[in-house]
Coordinates of N, CA and C and ligand atoms in Angstrom, one line a residue:
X22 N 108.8 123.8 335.6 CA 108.4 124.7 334.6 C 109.1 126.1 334.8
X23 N 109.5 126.8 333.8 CA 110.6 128.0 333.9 C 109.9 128.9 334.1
X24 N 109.9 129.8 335.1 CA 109.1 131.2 335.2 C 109.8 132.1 334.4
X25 N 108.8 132.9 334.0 CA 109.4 134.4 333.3 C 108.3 135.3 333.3
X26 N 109.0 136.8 333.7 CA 108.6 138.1 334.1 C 108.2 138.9 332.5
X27 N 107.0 139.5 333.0 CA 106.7 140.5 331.8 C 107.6 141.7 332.1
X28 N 107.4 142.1 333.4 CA 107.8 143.5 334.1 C 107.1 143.3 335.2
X29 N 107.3 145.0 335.8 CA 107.3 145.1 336.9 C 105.8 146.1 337.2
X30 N 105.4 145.9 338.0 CA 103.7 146.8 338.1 C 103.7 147.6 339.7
X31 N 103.1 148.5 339.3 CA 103.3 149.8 340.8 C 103.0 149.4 342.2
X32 N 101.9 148.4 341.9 CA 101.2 147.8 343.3 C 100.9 146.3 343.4
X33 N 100.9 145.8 344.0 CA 99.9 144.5 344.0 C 99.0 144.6 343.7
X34 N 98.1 143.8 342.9 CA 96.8 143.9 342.1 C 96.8 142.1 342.2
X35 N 95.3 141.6 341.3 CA 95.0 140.3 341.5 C 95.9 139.6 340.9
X36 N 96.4 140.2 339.8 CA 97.6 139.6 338.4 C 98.3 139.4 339.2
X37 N 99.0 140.2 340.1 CA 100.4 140.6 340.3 C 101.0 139.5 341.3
X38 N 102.3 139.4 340.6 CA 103.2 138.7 341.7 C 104.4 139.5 342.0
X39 N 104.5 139.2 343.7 CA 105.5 140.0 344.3 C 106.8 139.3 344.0
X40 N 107.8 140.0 344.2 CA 109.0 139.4 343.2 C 110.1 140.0 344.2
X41 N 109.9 140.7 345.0 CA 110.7 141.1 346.7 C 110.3 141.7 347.6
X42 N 110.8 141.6 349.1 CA 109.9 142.5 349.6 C 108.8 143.5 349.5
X43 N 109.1 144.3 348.1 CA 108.4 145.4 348.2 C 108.0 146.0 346.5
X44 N 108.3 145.0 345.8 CA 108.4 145.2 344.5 C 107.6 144.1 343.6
X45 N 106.3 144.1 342.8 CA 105.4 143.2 342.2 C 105.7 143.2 340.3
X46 N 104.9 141.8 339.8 CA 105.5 141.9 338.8 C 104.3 141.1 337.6
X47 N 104.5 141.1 336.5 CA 103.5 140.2 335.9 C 104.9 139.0 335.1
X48 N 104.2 137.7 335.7 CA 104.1 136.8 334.8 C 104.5 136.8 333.7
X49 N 104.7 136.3 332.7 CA 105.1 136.1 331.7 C 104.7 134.1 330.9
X50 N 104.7 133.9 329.8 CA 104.7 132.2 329.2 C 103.6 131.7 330.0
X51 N 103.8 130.4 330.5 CA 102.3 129.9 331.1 C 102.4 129.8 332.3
X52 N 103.4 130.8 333.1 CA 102.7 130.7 334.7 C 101.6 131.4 335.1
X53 N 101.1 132.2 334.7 CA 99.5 133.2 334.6 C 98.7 131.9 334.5
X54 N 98.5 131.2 333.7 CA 97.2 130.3 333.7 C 97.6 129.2 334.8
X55 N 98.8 129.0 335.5 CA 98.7 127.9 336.4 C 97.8 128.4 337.8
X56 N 97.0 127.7 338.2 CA 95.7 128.0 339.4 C 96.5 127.7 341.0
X57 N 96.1 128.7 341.4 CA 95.7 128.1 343.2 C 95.4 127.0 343.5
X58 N 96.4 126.4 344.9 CA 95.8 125.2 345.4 C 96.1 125.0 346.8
X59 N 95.0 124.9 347.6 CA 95.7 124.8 348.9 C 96.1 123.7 349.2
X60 N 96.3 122.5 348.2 CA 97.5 121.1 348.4 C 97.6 121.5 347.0
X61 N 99.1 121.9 347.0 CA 99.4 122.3 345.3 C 100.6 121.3 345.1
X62 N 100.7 120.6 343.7 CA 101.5 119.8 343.4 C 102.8 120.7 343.1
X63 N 102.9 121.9 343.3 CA 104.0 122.3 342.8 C 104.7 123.8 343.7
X64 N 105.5 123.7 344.2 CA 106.3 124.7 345.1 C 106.9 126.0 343.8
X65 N 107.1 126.9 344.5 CA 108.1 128.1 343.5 C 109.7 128.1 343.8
X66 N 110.2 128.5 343.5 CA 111.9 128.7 343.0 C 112.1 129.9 342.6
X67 N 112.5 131.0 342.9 CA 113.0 132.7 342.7 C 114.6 132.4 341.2
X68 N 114.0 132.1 340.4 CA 115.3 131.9 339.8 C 115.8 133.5 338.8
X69 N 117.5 133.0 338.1 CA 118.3 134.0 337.9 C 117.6 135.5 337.4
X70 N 116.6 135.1 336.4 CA 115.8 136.6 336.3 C 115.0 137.0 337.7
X71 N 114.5 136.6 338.3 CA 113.4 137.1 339.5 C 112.5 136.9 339.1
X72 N 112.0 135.5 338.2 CA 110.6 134.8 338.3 C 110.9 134.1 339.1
X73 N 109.4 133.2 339.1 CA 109.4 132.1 340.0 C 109.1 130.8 339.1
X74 N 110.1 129.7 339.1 CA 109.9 129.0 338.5 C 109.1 127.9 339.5
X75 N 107.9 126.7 338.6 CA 107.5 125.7 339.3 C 108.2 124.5 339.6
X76 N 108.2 124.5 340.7 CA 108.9 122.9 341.0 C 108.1 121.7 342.0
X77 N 108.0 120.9 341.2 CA 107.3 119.7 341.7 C 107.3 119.3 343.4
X78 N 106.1 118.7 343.9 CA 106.5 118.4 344.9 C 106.4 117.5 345.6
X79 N 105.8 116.9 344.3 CA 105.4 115.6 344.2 C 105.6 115.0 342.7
X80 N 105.2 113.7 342.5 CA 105.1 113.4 341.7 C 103.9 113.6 340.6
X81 N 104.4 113.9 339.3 CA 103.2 115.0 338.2 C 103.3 114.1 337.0
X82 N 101.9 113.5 336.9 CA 102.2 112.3 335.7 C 101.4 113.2 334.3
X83 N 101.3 113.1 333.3 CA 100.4 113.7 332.1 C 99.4 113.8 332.3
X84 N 98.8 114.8 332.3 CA 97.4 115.2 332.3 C 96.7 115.7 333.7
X85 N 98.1 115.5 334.4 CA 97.8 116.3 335.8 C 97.7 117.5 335.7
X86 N 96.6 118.4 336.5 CA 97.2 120.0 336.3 C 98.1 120.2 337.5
X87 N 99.0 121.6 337.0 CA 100.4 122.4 337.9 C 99.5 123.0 338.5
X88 N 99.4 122.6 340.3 CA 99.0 123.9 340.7 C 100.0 124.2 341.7
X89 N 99.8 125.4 342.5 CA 100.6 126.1 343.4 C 100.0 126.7 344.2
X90 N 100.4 127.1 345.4 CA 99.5 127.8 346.7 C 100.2 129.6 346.5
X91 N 98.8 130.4 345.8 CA 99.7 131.7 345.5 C 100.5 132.6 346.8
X92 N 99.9 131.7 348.3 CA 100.9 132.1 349.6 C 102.3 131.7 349.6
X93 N 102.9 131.1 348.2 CA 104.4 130.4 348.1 C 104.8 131.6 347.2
X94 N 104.3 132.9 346.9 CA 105.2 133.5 346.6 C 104.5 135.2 346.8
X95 N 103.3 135.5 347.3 CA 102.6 136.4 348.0 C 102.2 136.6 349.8
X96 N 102.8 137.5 350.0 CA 102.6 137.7 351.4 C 101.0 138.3 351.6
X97 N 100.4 138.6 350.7 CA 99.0 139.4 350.9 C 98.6 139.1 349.6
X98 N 97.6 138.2 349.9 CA 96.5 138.0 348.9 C 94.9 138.5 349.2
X99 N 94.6 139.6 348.5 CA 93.6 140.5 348.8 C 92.6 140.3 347.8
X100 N 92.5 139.8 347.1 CA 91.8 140.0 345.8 C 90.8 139.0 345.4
X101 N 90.3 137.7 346.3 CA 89.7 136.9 345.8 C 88.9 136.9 347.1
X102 N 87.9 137.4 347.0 CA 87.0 137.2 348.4 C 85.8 136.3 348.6
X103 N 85.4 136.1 347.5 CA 84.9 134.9 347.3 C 84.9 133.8 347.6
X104 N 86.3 133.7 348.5 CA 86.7 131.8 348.2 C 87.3 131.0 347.6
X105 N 87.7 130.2 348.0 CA 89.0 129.3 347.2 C 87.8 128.2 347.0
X106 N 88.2 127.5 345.5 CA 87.5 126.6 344.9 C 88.3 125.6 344.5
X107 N 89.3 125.4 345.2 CA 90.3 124.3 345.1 C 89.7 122.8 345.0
X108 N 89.0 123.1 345.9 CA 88.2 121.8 346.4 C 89.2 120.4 346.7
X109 N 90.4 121.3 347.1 CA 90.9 119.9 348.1 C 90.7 119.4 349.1
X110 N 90.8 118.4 350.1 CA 90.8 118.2 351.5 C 91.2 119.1 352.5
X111 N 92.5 119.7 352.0 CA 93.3 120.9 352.8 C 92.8 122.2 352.4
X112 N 91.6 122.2 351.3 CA 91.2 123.5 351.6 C 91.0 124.6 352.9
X113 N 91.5 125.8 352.4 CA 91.1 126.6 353.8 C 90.5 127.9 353.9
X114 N 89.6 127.4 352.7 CA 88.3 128.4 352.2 C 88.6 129.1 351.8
X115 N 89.5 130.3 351.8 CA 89.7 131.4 351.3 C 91.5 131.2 350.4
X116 N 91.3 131.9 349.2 CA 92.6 132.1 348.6 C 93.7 133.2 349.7
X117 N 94.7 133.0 350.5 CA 95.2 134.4 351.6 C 96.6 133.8 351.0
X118 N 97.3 135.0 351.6 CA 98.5 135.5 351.1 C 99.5 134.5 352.3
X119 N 100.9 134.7 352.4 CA 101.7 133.7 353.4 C 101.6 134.7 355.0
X120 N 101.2 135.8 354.4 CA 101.0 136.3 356.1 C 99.7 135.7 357.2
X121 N 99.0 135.0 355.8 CA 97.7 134.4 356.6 C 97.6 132.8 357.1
X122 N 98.8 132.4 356.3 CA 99.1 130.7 356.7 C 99.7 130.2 358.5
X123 N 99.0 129.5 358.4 CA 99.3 129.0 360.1 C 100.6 128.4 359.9
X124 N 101.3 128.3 361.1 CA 102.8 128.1 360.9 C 103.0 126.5 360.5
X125 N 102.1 125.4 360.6 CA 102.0 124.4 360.2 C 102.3 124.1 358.9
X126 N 101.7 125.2 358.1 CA 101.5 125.0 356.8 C 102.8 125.6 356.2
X127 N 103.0 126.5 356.8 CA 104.5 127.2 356.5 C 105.6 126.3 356.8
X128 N 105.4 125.4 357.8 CA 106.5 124.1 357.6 C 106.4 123.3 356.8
X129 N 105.1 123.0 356.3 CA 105.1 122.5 355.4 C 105.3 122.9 354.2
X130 N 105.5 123.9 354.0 CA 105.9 124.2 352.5 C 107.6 124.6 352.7
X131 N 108.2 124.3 353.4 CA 109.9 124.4 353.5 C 110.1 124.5 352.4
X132 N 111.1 125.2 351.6 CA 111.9 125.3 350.6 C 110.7 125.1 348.8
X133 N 109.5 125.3 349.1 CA 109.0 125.8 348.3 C 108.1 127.2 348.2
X134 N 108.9 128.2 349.2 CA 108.3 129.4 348.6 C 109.8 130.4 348.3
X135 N 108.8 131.7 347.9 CA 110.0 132.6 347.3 C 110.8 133.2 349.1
X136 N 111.8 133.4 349.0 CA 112.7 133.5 349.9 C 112.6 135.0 350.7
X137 N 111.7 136.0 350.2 CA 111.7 137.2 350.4 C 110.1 136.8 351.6
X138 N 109.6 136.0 351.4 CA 108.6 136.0 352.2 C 109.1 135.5 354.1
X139 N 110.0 134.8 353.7 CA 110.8 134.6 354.8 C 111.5 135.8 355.4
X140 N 112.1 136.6 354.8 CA 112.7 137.7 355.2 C 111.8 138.5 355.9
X141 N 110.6 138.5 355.3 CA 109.8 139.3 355.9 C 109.4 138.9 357.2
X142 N 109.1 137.9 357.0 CA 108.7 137.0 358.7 C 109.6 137.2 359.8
X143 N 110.9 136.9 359.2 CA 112.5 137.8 360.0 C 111.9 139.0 360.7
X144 N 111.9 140.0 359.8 CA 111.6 141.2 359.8 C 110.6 141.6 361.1
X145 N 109.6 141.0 360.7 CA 108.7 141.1 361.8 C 108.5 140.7 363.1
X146 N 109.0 139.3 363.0 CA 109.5 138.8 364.3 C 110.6 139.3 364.9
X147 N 111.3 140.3 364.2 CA 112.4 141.0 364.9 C 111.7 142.3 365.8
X148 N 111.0 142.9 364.9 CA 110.3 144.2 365.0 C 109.5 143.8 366.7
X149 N 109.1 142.6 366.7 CA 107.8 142.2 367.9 C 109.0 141.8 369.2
X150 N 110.2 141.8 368.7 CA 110.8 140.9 370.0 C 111.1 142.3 370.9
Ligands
LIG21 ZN1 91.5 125.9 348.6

């Protein structure tokens, strides 16, 4: 499914998706209504505008819902304190950002998150060496 950007917004907020390093954005078409999952059928893609498009990551038959782990393209997810209601097996209680994913899970999602979140991980493991 093709992502597309409204614009761009001053901070990270609950809406907002980061869109580089240091720069957040809103949504646009129906990526806003696709949900959180901590086993999400569907990875992100940074495509030519700087949305994030969905991409399968598995097999997605009719009437399945698209979901995504909002840690595949958010380094800090602050906004849902309440809990993740995913209610998968791999739940891990709380909706968190990719700064809060164990490295397990970050292997596991190889080549489906946004690419700026890696940079950052660079970044920081450079900073600590
Ligand atoms: Zn969950």
């Amino acid at each position: 499914m093709v992502g597309e950007l409204e614009g761009e917004v001053e901070c990270n907020d609950s809406h907002a998706t980061q869109i580089s390093r240091t720069k957040w954005a809103r949504h646009g078409g129906l990526g806003p209504i696709v949900n959180h999952s901590c086993d999400p059928n569907c990875g992100v893609r940074v495509n030519e505008t700087g949305a994030c498009d969905f991409i399968a990551r598995e097999e997605i038959t009719a009437g399945d819902e698209i979901t995504f782990d909002y840690a595949m393209r958010n380094y800090s997810v602050d906004h849902f304190p309440d809990g993740c209601l995913c209610g998968t097996d791999r739940c891990r209680g709380s909706v968190t950002g990719w700064k809060d994913l164990p490295a397990v899970r970050k292997a596991d999602y190889a080549g489906s998150v946004a690419p700026y979140l890696l940079e950052i991980d660079r970044a920081r493991d450079a900073d600590a060496a």
